[in-house]
GROMACS .gro file of N, CA and C in nm:
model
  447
    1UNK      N    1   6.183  14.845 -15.794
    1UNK     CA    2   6.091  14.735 -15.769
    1UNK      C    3   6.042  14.746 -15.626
    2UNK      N    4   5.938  14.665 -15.592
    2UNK     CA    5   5.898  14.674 -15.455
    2UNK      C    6   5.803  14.531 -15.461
    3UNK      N    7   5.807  14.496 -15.310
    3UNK     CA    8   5.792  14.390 -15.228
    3UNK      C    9   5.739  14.341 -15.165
    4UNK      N   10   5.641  14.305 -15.091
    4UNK     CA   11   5.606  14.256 -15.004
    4UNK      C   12   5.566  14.157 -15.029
    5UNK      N   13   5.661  14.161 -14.882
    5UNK     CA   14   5.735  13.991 -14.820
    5UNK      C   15   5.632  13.914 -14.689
    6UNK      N   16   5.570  13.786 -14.716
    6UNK     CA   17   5.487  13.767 -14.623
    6UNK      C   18   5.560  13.613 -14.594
    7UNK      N   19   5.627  13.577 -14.440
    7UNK     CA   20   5.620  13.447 -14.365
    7UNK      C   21   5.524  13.328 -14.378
    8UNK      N   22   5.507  13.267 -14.425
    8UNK     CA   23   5.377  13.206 -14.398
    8UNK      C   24   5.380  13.028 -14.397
    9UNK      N   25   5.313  12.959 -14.312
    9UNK     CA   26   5.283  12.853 -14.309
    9UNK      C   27   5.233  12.793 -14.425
   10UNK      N   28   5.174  12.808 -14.516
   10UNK     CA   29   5.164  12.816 -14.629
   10UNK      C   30   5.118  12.912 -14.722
   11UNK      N   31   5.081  12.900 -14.868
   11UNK     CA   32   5.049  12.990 -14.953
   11UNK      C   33   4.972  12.908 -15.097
   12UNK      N   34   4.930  12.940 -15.166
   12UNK     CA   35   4.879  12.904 -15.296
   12UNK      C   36   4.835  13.022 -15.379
   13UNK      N   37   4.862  13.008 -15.509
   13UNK     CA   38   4.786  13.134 -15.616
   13UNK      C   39   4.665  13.024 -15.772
   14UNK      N   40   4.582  13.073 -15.740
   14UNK     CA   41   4.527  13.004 -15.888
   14UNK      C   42   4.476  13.101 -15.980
   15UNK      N   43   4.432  13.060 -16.096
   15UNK     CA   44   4.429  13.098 -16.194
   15UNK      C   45   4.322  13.055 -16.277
   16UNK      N   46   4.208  13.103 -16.250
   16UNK     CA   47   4.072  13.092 -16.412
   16UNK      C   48   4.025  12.897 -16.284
   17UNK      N   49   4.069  12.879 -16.220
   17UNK     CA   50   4.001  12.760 -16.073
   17UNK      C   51   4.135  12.672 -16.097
   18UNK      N   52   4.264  12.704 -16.160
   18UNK     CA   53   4.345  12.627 -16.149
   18UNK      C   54   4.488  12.666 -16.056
   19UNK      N   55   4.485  12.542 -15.949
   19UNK     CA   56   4.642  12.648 -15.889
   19UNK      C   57   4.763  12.592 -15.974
   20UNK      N   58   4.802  12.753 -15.958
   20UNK     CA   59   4.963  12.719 -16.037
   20UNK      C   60   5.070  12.740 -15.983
   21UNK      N   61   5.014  12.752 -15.836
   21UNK     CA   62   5.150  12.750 -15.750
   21UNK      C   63   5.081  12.739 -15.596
   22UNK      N   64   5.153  12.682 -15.541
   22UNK     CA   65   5.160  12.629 -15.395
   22UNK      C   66   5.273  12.615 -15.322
   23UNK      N   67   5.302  12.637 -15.204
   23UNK     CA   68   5.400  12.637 -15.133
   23UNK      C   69   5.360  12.598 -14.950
   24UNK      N   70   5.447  12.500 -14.853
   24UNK     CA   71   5.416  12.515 -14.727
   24UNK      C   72   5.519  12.626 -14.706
   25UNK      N   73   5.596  12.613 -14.564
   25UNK     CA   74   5.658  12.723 -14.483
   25UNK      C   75   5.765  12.816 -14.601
   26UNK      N   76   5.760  12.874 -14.602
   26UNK     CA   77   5.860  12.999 -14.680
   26UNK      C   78   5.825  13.124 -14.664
   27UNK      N   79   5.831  13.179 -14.802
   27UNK     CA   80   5.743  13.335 -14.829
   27UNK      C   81   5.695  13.372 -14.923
   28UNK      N   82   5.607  13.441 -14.921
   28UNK     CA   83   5.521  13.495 -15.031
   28UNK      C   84   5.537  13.632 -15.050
   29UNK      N   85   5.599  13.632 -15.153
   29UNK     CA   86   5.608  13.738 -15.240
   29UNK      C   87   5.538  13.830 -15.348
   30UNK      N   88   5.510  13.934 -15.291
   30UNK     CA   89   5.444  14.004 -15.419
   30UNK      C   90   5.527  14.119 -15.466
   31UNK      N   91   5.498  14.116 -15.603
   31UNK     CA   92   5.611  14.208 -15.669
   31UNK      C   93   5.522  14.295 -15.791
   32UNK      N   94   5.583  14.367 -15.748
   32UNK     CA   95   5.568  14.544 -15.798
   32UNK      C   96   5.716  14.575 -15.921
   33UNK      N   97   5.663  14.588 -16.044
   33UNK     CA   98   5.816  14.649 -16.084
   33UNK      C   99   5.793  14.843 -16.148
   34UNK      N  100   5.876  14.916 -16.113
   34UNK     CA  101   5.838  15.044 -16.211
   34UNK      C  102   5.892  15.041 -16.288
   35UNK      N  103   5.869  15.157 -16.376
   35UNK     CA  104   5.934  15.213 -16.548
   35UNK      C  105   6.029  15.187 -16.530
   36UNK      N  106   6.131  15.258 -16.413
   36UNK     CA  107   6.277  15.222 -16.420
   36UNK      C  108   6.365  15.173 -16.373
   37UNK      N  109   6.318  15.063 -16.344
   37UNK     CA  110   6.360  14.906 -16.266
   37UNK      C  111   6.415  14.849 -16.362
   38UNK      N  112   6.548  14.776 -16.299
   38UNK     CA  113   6.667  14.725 -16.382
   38UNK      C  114   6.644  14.588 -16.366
   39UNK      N  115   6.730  14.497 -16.424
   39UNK     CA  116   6.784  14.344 -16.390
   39UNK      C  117   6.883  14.342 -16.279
   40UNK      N  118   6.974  14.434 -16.251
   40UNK     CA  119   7.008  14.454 -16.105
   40UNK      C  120   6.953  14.489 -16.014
   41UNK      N  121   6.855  14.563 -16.067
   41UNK     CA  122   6.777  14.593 -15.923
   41UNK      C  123   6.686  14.473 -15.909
   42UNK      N  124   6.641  14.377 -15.963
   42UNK     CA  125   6.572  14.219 -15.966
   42UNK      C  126   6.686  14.171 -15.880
   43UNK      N  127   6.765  14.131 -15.940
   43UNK     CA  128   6.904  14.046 -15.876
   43UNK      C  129   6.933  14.102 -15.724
   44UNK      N  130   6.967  14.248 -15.690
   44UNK     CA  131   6.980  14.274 -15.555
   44UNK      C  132   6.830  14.235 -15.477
   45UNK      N  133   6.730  14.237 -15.513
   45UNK     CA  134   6.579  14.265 -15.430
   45UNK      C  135   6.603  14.110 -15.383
   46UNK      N  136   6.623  14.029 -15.516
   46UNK     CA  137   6.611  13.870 -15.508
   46UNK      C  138   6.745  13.829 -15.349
   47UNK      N  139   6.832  13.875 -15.397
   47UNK     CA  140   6.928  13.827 -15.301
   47UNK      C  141   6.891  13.882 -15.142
   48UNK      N  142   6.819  13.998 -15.142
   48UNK     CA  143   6.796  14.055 -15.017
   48UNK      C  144   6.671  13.972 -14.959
   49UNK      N  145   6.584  13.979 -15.043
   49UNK     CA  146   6.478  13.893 -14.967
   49UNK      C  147   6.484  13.731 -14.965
   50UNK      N  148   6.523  13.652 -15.039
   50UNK     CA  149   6.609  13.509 -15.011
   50UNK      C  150   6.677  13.520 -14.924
   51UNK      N  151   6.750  13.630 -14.837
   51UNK     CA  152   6.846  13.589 -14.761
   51UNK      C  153   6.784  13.666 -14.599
   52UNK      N  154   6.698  13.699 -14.620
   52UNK     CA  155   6.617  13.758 -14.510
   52UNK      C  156   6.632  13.673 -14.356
   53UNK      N  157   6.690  13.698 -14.269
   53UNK     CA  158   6.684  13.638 -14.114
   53UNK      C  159   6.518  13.639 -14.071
   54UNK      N  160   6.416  13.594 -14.098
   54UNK     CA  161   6.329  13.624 -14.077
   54UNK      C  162   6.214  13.485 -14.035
   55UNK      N  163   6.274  13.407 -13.982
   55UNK     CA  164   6.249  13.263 -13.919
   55UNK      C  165   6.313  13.253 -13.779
   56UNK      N  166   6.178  13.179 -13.700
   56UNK     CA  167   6.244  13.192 -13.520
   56UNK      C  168   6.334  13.074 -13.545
   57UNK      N  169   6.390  13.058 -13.461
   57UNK     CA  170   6.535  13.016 -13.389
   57UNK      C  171   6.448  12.925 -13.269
   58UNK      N  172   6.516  12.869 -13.191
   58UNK     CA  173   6.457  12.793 -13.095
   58UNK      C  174   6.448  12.857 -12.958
   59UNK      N  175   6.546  12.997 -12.999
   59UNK     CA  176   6.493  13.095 -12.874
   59UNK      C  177   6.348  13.159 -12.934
   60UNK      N  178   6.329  13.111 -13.025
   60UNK     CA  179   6.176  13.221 -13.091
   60UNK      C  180   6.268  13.357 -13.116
   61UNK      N  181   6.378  13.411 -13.167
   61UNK     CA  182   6.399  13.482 -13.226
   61UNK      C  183   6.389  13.479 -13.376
   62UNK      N  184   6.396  13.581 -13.427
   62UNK     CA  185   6.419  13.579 -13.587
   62UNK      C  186   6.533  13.605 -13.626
   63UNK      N  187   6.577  13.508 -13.633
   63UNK     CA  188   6.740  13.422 -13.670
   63UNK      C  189   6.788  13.343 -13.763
   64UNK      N  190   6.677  13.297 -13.845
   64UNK     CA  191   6.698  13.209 -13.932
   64UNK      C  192   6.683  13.227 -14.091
   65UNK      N  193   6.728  13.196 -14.194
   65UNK     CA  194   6.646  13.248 -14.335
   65UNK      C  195   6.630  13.128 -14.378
   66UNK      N  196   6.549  13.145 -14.500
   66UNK     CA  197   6.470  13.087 -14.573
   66UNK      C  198   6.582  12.917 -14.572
   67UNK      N  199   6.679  12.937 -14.683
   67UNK     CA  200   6.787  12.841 -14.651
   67UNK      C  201   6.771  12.720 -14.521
   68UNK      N  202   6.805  12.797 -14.458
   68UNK     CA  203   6.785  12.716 -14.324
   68UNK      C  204   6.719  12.657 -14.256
   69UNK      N  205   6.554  12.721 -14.339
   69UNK     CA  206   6.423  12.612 -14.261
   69UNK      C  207   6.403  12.555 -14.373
   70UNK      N  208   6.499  12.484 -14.522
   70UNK     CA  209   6.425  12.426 -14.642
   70UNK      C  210   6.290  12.507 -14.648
   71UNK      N  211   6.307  12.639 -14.661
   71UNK     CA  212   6.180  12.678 -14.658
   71UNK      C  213   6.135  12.724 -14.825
   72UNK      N  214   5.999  12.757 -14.894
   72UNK     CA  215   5.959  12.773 -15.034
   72UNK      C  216   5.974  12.912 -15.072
   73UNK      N  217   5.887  12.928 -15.201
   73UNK     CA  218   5.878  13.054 -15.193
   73UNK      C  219   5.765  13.087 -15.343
   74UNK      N  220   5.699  13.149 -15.327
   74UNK     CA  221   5.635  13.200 -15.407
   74UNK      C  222   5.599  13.347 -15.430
   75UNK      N  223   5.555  13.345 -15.593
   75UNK     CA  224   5.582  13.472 -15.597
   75UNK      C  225   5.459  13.530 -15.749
   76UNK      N  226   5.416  13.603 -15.676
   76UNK     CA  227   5.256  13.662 -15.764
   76UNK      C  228   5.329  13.828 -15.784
   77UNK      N  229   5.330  13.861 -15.926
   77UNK     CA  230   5.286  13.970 -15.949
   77UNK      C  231   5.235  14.097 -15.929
   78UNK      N  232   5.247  14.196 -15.922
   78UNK     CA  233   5.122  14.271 -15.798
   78UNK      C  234   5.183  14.393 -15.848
   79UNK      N  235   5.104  14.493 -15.981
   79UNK     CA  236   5.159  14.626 -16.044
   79UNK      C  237   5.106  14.728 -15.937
   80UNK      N  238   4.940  14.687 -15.855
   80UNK     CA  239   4.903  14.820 -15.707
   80UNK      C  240   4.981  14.817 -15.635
   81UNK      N  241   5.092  14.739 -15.613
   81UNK     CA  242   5.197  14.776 -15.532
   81UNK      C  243   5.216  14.974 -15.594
   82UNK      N  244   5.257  14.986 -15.731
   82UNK     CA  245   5.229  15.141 -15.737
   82UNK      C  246   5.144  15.219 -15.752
   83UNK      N  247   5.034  15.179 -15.715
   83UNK     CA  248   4.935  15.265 -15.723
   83UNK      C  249   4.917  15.382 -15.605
   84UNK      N  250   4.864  15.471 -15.703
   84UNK     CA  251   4.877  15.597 -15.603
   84UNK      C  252   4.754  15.673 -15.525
   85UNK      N  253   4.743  15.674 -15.430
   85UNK     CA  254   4.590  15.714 -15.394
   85UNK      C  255   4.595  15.845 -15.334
   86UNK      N  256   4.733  15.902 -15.367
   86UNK     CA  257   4.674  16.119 -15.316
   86UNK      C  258   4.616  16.112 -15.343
   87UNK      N  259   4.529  16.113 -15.476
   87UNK     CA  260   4.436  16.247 -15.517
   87UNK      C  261   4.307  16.114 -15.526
   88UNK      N  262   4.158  16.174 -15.513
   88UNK     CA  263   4.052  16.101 -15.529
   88UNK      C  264   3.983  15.991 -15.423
   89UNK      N  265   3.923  15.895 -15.478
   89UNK     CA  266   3.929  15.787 -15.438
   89UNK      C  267   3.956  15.641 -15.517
   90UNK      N  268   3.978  15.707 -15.637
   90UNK     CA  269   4.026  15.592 -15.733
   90UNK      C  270   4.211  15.585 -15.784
   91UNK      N  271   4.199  15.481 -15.726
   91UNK     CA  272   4.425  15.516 -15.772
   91UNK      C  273   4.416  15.479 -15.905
   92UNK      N  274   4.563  15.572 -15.897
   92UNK     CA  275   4.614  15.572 -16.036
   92UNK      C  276   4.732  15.518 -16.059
   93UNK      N  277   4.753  15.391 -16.113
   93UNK     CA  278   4.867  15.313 -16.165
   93UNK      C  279   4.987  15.359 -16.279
   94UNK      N  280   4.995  15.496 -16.294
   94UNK     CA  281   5.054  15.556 -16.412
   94UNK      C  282   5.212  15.530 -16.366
   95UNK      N  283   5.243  15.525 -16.253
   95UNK     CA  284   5.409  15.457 -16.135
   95UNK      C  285   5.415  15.307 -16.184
   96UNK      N  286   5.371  15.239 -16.260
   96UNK     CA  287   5.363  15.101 -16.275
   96UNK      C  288   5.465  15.118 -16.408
   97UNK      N  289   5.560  14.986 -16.436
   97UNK     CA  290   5.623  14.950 -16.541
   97UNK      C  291   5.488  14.927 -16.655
   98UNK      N  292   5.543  14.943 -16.772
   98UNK     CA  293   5.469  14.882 -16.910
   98UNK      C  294   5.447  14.764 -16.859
   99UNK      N  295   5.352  14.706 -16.916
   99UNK     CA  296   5.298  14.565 -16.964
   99UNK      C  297   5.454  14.448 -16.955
  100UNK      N  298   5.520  14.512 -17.102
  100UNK     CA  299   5.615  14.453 -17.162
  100UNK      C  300   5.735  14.405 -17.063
  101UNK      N  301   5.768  14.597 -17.010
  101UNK     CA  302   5.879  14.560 -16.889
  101UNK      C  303   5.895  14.479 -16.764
  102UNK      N  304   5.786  14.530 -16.732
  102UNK     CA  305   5.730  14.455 -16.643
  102UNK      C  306   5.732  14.293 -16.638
  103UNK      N  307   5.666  14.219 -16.713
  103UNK     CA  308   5.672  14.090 -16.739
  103UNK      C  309   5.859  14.088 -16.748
  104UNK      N  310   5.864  14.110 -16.833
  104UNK     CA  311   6.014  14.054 -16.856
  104UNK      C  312   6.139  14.076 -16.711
  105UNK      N  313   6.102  14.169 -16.609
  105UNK     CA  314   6.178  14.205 -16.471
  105UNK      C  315   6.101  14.117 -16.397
  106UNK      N  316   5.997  14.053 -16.427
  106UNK     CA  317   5.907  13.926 -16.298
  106UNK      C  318   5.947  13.811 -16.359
  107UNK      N  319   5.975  13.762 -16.489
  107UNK     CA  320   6.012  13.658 -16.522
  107UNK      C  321   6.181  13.652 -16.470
  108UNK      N  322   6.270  13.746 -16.516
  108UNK     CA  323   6.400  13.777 -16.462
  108UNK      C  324   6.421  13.743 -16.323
  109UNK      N  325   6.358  13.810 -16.243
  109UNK     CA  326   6.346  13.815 -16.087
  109UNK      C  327   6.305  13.651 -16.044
  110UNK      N  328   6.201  13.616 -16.124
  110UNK     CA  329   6.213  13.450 -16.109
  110UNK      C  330   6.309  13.318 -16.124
  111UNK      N  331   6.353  13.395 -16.216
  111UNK     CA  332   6.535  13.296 -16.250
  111UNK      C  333   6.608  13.361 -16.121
  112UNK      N  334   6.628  13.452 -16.125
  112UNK     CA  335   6.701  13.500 -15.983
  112UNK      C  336   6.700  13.441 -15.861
  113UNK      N  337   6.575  13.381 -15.864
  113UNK     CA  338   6.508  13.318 -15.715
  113UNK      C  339   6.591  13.203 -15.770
  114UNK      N  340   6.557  13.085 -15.874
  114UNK     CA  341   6.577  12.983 -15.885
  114UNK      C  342   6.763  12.978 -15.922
  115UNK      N  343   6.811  13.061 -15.951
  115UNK     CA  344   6.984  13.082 -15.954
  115UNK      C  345   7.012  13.057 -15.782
  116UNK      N  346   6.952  13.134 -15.711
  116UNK     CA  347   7.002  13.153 -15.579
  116UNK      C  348   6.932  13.020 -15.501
  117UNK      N  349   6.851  12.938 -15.587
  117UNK     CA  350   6.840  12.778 -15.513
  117UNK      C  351   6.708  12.792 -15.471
  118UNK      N  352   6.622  12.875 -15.492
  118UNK     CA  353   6.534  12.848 -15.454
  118UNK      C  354   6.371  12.869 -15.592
  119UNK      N  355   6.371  12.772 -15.674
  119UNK     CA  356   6.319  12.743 -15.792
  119UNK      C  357   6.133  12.811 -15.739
  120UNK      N  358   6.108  12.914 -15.729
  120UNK     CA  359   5.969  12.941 -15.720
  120UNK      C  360   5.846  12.904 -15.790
  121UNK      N  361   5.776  12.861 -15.722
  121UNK     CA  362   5.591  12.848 -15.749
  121UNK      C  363   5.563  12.991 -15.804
  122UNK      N  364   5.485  13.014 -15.845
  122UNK     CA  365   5.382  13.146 -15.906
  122UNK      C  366   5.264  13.138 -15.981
  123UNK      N  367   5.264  13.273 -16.004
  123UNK     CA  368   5.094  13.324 -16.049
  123UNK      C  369   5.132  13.323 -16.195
  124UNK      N  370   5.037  13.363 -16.283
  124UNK     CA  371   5.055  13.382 -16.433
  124UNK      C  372   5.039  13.548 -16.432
  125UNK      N  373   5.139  13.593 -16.482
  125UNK     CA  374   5.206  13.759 -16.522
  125UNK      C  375   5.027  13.788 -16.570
  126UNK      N  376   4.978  13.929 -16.514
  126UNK     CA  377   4.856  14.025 -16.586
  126UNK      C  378   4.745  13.907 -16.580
  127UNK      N  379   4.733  13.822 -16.532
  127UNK     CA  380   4.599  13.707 -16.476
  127UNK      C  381   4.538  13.762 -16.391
  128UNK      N  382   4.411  13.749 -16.358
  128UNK     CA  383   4.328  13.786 -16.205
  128UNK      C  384   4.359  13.657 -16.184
  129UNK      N  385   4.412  13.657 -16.029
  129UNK     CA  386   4.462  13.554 -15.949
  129UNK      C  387   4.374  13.568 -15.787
  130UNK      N  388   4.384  13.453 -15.755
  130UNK     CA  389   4.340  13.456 -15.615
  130UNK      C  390   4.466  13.373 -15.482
  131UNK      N  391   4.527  13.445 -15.435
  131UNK     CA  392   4.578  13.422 -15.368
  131UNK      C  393   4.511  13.379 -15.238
  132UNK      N  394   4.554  13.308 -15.145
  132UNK     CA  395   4.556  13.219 -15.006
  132UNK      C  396   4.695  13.211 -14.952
  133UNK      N  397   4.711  13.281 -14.867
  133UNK     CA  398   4.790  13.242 -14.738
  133UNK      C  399   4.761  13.213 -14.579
  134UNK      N  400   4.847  13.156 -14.530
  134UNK     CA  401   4.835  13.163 -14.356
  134UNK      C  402   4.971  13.229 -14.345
  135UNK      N  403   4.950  13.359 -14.261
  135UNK     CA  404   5.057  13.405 -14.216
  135UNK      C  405   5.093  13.357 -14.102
  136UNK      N  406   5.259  13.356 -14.099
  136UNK     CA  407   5.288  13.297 -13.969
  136UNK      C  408   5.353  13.415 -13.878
  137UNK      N  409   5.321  13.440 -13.817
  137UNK     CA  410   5.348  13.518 -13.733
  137UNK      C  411   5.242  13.617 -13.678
  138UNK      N  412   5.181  13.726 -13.754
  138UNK     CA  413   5.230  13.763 -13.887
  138UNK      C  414   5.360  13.832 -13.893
  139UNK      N  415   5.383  13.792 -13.995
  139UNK     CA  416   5.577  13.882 -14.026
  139UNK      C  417   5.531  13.933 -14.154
  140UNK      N  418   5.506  14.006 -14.185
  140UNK     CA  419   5.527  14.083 -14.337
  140UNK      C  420   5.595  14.233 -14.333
  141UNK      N  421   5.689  14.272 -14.400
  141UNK     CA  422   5.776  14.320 -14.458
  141UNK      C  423   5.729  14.398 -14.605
  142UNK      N  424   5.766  14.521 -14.608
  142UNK     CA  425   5.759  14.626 -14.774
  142UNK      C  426   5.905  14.634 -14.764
  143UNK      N  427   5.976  14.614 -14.900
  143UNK     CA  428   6.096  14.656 -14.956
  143UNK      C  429   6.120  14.686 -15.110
  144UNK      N  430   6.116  14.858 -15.113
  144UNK     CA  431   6.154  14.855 -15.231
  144UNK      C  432   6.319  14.894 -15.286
  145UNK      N  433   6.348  14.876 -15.398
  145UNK     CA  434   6.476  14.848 -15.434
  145UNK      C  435   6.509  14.997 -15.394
  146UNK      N  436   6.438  15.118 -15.469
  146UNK     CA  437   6.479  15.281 -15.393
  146UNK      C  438   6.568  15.295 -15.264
  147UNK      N  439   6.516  15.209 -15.158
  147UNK     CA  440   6.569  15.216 -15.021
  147UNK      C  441   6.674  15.189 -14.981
  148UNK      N  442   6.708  15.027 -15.076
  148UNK     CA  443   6.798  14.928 -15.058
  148UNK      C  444   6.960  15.021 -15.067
  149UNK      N  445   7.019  15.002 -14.951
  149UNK     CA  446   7.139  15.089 -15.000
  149UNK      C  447   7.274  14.989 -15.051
   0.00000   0.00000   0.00000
């Protein structure tokens, strides 16, 4: 799976002019799953990025996680996370999970969030969505599960 993790003062995703998710201070998440992405690898990604130190402190360090500032979290979909652009100028998504798998490791990964206490906002799975954020910082972060040791 893979990640990116954005700080932000707030966030929103809608759908066909309806939002179906909103959030103030937390993070916004976009998620990528491949062919051979597990429910553990959901469960570790979930626990790593929920638990992220990635909120200033009152020295203005980044000291704090999500937990600790009651902060949100939302979380949109996003299969160009694998898209591949060697060759051409048009990428090729063939690194992307099925349809099927896919949905079912973003719905998974969403209970994951809400097991670990933090019940997520989101997009609707394979929707054209329009996302809005304010980044705060900016702080954004790529993590895919491959790396995670």
């Amino acid at each position: 799976m893979r990640a990116v993790v954005t700080r932000v003062a707030q966030a929103d995703v809608t759908v066909d002019g309806v939002c179906t998710g909103r959030i103030g201070r937390g993070l916004l998440i976009l998620l990528g799953v491949g062919p051979e992405d597990t429910e553990a690898q959901a469960t570790r990604l979930a626990e790593k990025l929920l638990g992220l130190r990635i909120f200033t402190d009152e020295q203005d360090k980044m000291n704090l996680s999500l937990q600790q500032v009651q902060g949100q979290v939302l979380v949109v979909s996003q299969f160009t996370l694998y898209g591949d652009v060697r060759k051409g100028r048009r990428p090729s998504f063939t690194a992307a999970a099925p349809p099927a798998l896919a949905e079912s490791l973003y719905e998974f990964f969403l209970s994951e969030c809400a097991r670990l206490g933090f019940a997520p906002q989101h997009g609707r799975f394979g929707a054209h969505m329009q996302v809005s954020s304010v980044n705060d910082g900016p702080v954004t972060l790529m993590i895919d599960t491959d790396d995670l040791s």
